[in-house]
Coordinates of C-alpha atoms in Angstrom, one line a residue:
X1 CA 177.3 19.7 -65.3
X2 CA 179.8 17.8 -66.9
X3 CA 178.5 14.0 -68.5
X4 CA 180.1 11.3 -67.2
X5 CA 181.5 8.4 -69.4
X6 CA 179.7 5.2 -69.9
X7 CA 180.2 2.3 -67.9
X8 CA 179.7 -1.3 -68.9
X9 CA 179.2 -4.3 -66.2
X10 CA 180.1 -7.6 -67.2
X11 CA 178.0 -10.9 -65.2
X12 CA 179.5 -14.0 -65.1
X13 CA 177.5 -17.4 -64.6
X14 CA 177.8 -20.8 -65.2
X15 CA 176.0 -22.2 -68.8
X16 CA 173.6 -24.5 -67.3
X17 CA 172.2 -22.0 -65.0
X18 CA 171.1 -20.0 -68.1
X19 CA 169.6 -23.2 -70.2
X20 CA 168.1 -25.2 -67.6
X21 CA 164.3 -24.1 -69.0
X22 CA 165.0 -24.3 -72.2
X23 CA 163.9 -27.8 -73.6
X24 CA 160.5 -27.6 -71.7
X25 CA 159.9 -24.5 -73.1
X26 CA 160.7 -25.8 -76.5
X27 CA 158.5 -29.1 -75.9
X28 CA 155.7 -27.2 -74.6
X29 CA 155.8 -24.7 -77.7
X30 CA 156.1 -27.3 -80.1
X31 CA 153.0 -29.4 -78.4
X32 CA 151.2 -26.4 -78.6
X33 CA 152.1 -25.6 -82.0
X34 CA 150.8 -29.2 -82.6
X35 CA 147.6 -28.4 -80.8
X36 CA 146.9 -25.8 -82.9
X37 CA 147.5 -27.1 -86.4
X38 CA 145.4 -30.0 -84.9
X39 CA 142.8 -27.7 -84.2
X40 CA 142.8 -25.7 -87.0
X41 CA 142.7 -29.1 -89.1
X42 CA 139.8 -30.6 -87.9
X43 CA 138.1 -27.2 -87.8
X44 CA 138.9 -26.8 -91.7
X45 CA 138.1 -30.6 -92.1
X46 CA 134.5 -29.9 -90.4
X47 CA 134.1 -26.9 -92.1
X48 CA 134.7 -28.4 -95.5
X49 CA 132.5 -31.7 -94.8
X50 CA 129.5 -29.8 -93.8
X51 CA 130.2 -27.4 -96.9
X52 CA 130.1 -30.9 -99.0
X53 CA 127.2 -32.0 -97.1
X54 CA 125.8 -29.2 -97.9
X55 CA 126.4 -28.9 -101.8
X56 CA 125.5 -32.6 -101.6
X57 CA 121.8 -31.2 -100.6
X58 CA 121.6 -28.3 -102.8
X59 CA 122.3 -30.1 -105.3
X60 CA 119.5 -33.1 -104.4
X61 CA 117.4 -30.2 -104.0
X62 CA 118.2 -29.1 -107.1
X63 CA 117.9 -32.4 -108.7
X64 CA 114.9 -32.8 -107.1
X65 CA 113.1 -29.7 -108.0
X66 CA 114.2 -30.1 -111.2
X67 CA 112.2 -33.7 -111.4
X68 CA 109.8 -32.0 -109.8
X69 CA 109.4 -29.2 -112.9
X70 CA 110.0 -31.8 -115.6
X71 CA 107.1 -33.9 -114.2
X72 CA 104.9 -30.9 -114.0
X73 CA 105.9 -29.6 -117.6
X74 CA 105.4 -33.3 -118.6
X75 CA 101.7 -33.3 -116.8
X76 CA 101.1 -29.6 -118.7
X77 CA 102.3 -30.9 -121.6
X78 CA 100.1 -33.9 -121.7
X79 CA 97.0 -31.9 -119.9
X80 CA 98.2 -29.3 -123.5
X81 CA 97.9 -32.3 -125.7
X82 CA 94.9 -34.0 -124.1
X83 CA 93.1 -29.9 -124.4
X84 CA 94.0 -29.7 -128.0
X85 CA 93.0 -33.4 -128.7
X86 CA 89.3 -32.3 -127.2
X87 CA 89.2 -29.0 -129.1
X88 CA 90.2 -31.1 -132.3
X89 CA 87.6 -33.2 -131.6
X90 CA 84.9 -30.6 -130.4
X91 CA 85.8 -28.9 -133.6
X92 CA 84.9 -32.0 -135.8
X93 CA 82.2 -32.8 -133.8
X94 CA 80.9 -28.7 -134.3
X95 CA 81.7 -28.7 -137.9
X96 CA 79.1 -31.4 -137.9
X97 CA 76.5 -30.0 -135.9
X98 CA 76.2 -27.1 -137.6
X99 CA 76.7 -28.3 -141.1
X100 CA 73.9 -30.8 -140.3
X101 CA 71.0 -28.2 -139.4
X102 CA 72.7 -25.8 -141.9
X103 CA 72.1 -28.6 -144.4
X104 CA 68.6 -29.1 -143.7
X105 CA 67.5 -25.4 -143.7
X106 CA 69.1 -25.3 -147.4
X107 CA 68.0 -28.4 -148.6
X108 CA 64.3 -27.8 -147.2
X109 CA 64.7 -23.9 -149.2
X110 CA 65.8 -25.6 -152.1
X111 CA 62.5 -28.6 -151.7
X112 CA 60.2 -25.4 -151.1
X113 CA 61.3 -23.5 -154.3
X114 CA 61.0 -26.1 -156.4
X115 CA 57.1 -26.8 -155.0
X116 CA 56.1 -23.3 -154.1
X117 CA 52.3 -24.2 -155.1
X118 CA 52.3 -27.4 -152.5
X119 CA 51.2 -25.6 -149.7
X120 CA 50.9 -28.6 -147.2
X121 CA 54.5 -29.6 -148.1
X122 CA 56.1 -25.6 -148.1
X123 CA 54.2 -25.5 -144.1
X124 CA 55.8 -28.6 -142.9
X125 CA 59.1 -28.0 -144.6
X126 CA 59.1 -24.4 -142.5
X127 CA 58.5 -26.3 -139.1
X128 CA 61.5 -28.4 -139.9
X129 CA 63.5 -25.3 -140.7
X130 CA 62.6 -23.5 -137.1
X131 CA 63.2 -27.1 -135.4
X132 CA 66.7 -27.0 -137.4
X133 CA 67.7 -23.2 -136.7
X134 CA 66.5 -23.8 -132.8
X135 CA 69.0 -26.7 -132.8
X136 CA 72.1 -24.0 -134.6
X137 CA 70.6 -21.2 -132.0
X138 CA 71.4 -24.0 -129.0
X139 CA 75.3 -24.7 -130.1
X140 CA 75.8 -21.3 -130.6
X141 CA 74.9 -20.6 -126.9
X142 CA 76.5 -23.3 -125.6
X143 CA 79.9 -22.0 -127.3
X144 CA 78.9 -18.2 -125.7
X145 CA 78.4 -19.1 -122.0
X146 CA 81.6 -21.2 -122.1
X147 CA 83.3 -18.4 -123.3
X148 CA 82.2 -15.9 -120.8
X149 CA 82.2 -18.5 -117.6
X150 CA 86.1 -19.2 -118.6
X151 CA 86.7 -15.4 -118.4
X152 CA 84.6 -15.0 -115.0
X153 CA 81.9 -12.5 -116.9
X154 CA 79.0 -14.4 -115.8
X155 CA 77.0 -11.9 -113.8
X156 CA 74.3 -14.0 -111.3
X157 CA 71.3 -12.2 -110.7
X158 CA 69.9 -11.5 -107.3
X159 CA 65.9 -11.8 -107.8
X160 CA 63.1 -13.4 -105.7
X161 CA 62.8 -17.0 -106.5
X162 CA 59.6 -19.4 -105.7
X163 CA 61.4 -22.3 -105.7
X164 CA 58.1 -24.6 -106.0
X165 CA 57.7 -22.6 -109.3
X166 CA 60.6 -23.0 -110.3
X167 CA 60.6 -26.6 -110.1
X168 CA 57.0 -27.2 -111.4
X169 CA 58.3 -24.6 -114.7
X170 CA 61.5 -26.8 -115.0
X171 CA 59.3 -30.1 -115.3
X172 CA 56.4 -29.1 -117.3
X173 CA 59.6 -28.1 -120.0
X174 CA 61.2 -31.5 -119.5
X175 CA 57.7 -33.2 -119.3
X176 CA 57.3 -32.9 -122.8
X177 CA 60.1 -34.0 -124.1
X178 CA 60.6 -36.9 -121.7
X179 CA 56.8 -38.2 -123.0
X180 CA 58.4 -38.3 -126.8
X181 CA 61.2 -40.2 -125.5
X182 CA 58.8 -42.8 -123.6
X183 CA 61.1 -41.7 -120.7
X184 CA 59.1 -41.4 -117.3
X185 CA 59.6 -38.6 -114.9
X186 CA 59.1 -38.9 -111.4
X187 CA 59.6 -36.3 -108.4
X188 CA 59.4 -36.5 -104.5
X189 CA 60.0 -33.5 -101.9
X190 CA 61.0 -34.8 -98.8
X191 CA 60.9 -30.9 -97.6
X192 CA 58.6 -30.0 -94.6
X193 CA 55.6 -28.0 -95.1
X194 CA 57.6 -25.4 -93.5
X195 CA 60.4 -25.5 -95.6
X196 CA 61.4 -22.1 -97.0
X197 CA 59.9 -21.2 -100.2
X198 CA 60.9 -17.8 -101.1
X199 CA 64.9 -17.2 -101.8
X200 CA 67.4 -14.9 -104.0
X201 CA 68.7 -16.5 -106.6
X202 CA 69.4 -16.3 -110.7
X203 CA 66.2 -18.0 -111.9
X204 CA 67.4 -18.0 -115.7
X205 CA 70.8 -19.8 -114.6
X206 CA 68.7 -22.1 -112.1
X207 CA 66.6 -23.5 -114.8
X208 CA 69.7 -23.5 -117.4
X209 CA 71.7 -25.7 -114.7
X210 CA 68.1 -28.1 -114.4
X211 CA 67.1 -28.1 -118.1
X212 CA 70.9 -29.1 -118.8
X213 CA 70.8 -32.1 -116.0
X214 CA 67.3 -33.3 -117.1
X215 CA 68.0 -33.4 -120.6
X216 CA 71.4 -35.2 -120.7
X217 CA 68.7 -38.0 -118.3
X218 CA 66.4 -38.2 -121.0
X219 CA 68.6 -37.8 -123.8
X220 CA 71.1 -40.3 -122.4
X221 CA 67.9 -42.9 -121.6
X222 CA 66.4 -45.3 -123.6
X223 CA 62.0 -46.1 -124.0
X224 CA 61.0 -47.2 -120.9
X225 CA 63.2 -45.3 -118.8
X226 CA 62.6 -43.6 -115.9
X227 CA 64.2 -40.1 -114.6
X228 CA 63.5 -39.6 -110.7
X229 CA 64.1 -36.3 -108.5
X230 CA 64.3 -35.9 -105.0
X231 CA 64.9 -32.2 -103.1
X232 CA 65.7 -32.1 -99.6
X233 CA 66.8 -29.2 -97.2
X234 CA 70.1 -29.6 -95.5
X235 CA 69.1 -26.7 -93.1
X236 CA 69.2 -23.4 -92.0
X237 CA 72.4 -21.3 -90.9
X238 CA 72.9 -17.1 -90.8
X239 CA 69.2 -16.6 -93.2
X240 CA 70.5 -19.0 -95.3
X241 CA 69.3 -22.3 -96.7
X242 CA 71.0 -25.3 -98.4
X243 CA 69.1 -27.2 -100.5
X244 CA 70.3 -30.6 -102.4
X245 CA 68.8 -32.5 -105.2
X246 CA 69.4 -35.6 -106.2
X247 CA 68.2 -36.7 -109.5
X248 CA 68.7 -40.2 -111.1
X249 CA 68.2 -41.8 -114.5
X250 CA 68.2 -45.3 -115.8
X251 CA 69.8 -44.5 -119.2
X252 CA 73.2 -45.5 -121.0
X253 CA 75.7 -44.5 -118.0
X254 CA 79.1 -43.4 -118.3
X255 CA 82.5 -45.1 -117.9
X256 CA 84.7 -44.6 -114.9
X257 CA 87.0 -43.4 -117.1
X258 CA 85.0 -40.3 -118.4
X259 CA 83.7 -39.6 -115.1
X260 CA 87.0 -38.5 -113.9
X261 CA 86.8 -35.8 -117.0
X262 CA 83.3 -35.3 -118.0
X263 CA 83.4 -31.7 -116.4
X264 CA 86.4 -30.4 -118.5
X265 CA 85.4 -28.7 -122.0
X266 CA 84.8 -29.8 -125.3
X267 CA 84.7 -33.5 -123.9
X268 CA 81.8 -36.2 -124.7
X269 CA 81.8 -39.4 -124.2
X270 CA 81.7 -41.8 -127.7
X271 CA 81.2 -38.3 -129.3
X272 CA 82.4 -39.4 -132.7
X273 CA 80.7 -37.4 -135.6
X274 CA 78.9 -40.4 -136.2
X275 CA 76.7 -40.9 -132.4
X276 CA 73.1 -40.5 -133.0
X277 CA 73.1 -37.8 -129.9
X278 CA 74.0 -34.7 -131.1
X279 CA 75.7 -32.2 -128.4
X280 CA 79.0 -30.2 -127.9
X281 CA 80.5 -31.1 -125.0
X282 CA 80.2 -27.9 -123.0
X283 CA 76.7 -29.1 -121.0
X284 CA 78.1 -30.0 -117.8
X285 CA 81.0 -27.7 -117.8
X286 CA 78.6 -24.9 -118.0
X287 CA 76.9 -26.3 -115.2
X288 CA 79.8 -26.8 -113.2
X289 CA 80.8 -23.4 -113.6
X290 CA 77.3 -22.0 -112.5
X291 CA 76.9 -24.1 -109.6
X292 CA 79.9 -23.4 -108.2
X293 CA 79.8 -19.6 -108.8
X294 CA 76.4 -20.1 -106.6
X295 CA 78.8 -21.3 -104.2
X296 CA 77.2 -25.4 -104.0
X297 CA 78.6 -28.6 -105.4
X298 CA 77.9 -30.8 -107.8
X299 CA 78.9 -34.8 -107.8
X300 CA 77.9 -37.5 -110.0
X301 CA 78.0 -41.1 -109.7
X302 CA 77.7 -43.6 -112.7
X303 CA 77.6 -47.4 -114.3
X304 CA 77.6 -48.2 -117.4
X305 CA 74.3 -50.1 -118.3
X306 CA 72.7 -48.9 -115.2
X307 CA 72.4 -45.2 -115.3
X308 CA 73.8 -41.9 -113.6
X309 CA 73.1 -40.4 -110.3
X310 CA 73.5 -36.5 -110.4
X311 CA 73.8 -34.7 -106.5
X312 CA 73.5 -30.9 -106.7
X313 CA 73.8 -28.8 -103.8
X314 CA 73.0 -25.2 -103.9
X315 CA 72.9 -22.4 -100.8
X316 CA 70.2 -19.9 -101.2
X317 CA 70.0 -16.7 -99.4
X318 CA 66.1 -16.3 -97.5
X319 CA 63.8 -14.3 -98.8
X320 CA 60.7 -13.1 -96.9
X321 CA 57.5 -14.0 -98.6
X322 CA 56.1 -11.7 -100.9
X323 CA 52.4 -9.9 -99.8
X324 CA 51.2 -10.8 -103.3
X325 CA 51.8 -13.3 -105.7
X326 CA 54.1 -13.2 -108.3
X327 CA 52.6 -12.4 -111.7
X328 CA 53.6 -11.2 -114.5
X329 CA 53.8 -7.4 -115.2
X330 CA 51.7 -7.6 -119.1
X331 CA 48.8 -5.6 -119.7
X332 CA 45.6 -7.1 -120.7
X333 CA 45.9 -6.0 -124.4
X334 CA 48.7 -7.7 -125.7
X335 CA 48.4 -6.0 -129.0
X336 CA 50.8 -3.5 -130.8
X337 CA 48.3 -1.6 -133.6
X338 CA 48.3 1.3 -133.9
X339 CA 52.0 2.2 -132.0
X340 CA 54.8 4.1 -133.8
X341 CA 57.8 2.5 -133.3
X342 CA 61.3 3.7 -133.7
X343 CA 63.5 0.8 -134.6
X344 CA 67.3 1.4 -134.9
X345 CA 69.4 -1.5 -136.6
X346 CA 72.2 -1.2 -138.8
X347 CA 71.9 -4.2 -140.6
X348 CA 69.7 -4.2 -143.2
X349 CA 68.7 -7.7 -143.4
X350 CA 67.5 -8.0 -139.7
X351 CA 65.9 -4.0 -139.8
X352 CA 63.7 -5.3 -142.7
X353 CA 62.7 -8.5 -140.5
X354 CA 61.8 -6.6 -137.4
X355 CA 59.9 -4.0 -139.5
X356 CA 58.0 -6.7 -141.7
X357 CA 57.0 -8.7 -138.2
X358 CA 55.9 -5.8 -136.2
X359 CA 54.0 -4.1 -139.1
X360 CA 52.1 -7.5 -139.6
X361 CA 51.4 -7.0 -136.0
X362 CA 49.7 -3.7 -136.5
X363 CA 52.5 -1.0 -135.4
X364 CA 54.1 1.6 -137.9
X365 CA 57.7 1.3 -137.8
X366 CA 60.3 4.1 -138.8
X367 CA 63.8 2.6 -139.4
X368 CA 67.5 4.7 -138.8
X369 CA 70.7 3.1 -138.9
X370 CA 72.7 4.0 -136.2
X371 CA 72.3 5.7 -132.5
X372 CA 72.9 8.8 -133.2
X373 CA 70.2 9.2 -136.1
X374 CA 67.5 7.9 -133.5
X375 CA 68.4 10.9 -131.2
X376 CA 68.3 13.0 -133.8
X377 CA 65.1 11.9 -134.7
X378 CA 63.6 12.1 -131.6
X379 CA 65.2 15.2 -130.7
X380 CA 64.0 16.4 -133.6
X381 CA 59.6 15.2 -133.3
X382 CA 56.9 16.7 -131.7
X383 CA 56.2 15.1 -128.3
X384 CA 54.3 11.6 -129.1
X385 CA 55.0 10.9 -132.2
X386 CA 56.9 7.8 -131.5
X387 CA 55.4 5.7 -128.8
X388 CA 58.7 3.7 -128.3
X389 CA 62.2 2.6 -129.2
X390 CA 63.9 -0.4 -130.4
X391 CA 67.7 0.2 -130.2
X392 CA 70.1 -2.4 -131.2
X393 CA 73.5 -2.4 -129.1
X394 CA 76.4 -2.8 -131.4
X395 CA 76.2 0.1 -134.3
X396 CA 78.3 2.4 -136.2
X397 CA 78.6 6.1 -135.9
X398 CA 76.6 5.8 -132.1
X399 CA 76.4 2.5 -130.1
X400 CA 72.8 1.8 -128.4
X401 CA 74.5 2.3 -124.4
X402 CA 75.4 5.9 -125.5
X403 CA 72.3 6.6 -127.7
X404 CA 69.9 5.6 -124.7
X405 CA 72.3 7.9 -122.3
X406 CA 72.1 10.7 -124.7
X407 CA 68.1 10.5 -125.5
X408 CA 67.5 10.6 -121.5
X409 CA 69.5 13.5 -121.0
X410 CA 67.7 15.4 -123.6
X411 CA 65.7 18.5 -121.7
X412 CA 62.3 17.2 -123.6
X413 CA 60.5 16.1 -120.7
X414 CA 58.3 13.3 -122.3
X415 CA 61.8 11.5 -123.8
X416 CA 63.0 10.7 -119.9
X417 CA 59.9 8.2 -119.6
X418 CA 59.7 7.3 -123.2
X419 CA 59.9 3.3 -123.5
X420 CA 63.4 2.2 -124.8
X421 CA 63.7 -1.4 -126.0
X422 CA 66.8 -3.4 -126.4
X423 CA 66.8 -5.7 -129.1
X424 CA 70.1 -7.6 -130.0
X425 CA 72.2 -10.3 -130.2
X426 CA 74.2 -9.2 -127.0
X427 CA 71.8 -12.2 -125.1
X428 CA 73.2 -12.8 -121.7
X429 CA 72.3 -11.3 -118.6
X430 CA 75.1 -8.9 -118.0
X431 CA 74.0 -7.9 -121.3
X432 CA 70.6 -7.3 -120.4
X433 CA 71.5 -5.2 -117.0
X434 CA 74.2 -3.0 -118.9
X435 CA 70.9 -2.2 -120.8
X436 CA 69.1 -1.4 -118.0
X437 CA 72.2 0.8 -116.3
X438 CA 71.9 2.8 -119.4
X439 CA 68.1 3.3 -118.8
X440 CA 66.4 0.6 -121.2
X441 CA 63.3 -0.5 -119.7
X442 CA 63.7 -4.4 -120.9
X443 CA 66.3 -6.6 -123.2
X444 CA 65.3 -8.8 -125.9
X445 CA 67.6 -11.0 -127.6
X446 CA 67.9 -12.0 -131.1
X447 CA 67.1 -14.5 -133.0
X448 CA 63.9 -12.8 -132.2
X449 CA 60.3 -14.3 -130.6
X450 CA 57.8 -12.5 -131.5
X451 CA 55.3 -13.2 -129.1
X452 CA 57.6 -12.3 -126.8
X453 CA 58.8 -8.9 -128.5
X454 CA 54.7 -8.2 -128.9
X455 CA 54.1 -9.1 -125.5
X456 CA 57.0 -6.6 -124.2
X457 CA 56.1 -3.8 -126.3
X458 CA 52.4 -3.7 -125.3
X459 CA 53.6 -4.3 -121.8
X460 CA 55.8 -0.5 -122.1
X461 CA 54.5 1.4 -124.8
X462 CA 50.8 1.1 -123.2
X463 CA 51.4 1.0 -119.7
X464 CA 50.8 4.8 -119.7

């Protein structure tokens, strides 16, 4: 089919019929136009005040925070300054303290040698001497049980406690001292006839934390003075009972001031090297530490010229009586003669004391150096020839841990059972159980008693 040609049709109307809309439609464009930039202004103007609000209050935050860590870097710096003042000061007051007993021991050695035939004069000079060396042994324990409470190795034993023995062993110790000291001691129970007796509890850390408190009461006191106790029970909750003590002296007091830091190390108050009352500074940091890693409290309240009140509250855990009483575990022949002891010890200064004591105390003693020569020894012998062991813990070649492991494990029968005696300088507790754990039968620490080490060695070596 054949395309047909294009056609154009042209419309004529008048102008004003076209236009007639047009400048609404321009006005209403235009106002909306207007809206819109409107809109969109105040939208950006919000947007950009509460972005300035908002950097307003970071940056008062920031400001703030960073008062905030200035002021605590300022406090740690001063807490830093005030800590190194006491350790400067603990450290002059120390170099003291032990250059003082130090002193006397050399001076009384010196006095002795020079008049070795003035017998009266040699014997008092040596009771001097152990009152000096007792005073060393003292600071040097203080500075130990700091050491391991700050690094949370205190290990609290969990033994049956008679708490009336307790008390009556912690006053007969201060007794004495308090009657040099024309200080008076006075305790009152307000506890029930009823009141429990019997608890678990650490009884070497409960008379450390009592000894402390009593003799700071009589140290701190004057002739005359008095030191009173009272114990009361707080009561009973889920088998366990809370007992508080309050004990109060009429001594020297202490300043407000001080109170607010007497528990933090190394602190003393008018601890100049010059005070008359020697002590390091650690006493009631110590007890601090052990009370509350018994879980009680501990407050103290204080006025100068008056005296010091000291409130200790301590949880125990009930025990049930025991069907006997409590004695102690010696035999009735306390003596050594005739034993044959095996004593290693590495140094040769303290081998040749222990040997020298125990022979004057009738025993034969055979000395090896290290761990693993006392195994070999014994490994070695004929069954009975050594009727116990004195191991020392820290030694070359074989530690004592590994050398009382290794002589239980040998197939000899007689050596499972065969009396194994710690006997170092390792003096704390944990000490004393990691001994046990590695099948010791007892722990005694050095500087050495020798009553004691007698008593213990009968109390073994002839229980059989």
């Amino acid at each position: 089919m054949e395309r047909g040609r294009d056609v154009y049709v042209y419309c004529y109307v008048p102008e004003r019929n076209v236009f007639t809309s047009t400048p609404q439609v321009m006005l209403y464009t235009l106002a909306v136009y207007v809206l819109i930039l409107a809109t969109v202004y105040m939208l950006r103007r919000r947007i950009t005040h509460r972005y300035r609000a908002e950097q307003a209050r970071a940056q008062e935050q920031y400001a703030q925070s960073l008062q905030d860590k200035n002021e605590q870097l300022s406090r740690a710096v001063e807490q830093a300054d005030r800590a190194n003042a006491a350790k400067t000061n603990f450290l002059s007051r120390m170099t003291h303290d032990i250059r003082t007993p130090l002193n006397g021991i050399i001076g009384l050695l010196e006095i002795d040698a020079a008049h070795p035939d003035d017998t009266a004069l040699v014997n008092a000079n040596r009771e001097k001497m152990r009152i000096a060396a007792n005073h060393l042994l003292a600071l040097i324990n203080d500075i130990l049980q700091m050491s391991k409470l700050e690094s949370g190795e205190v290990t609290l034993a969990h033994e049956l406690v008679d708490l009336n023995q307790l008390a009556a062993d912690i006053l007969t110790i201060v007794g004495d001292k308090a009657a040099e000291s024309g200080v008076t001691m006075e305790y009152t129970s307000g506890l029930p006839p009823a009141s429990v007796r019997w608890v678990y509890g650490s009884p070497v850390h409960l008379r450390q934390i009592f000894l402390n408190i009593y003799s700071n009461c009589i140290k701190y006191n004057h002739v005359g003075g008095k030191v009173t106790s009272r114990v009361e029970s707080l009561g009973i909750e889920n088998f366990i009972v809370t007992y508080r003590w309050t004990i109060t002296d009429t001594g020297i007091g202490m300043s407000q001031e001080f109170l607010q830091h007497i528990f933090d190390p190394f602190t003393q108050e008018r601890s100049d090297v010059r005070s008359v009352r020697q002590g390091t500074g650690l006493g009631m940091t110590i007890v601090k530490g052990l009370i509350e890693k018994m879980n009680g409290t501990i407050g103290i309240e204080s006025r100068e010229g008056e005296g010091s009140t000291f409130t200790i509250t301590l949880p125990f855990e009930i025990a049930e009586k025991p069907l006997l009483p409590s004695v102690q575990n010696e035999v009735p022949d306390g003596s050594i003669a005739g034993l044959h002891l095996l004593l290693a010890e590495d140094n040769a200064l303290n081998a040749e004391i222990a040997k020298t004591l125990l022979e004057d105390a009738g025993a034969r003693v055979t000395v090896v150096t290290d761990g693993r020569q006392a195994v070999e020894l014994l490994e070695g012998s004929e069954p009975g020839t050594f009727d116990g062991v004195l191991m020392d813990m820290m030694m070359p070649v074989m530690d004592g841990l590994t050398a009382a492991r290794a002589i239980r494990a040998l197939p000899r029968g007689n050596l499972a059972t065969i009396p194994i005696l710690a006997m170092t300088a390792n003096a704390f507790a944990e000490d004393a159980q990691r001994c046990l754990d590695a099948g010791m039968d007892a722990h005694l620490s050095k500087p050495l008693e020798l009553p004691k080490v007698i008593r213990t060695i009968a109390r073994f070596c002839r229980r059989k």
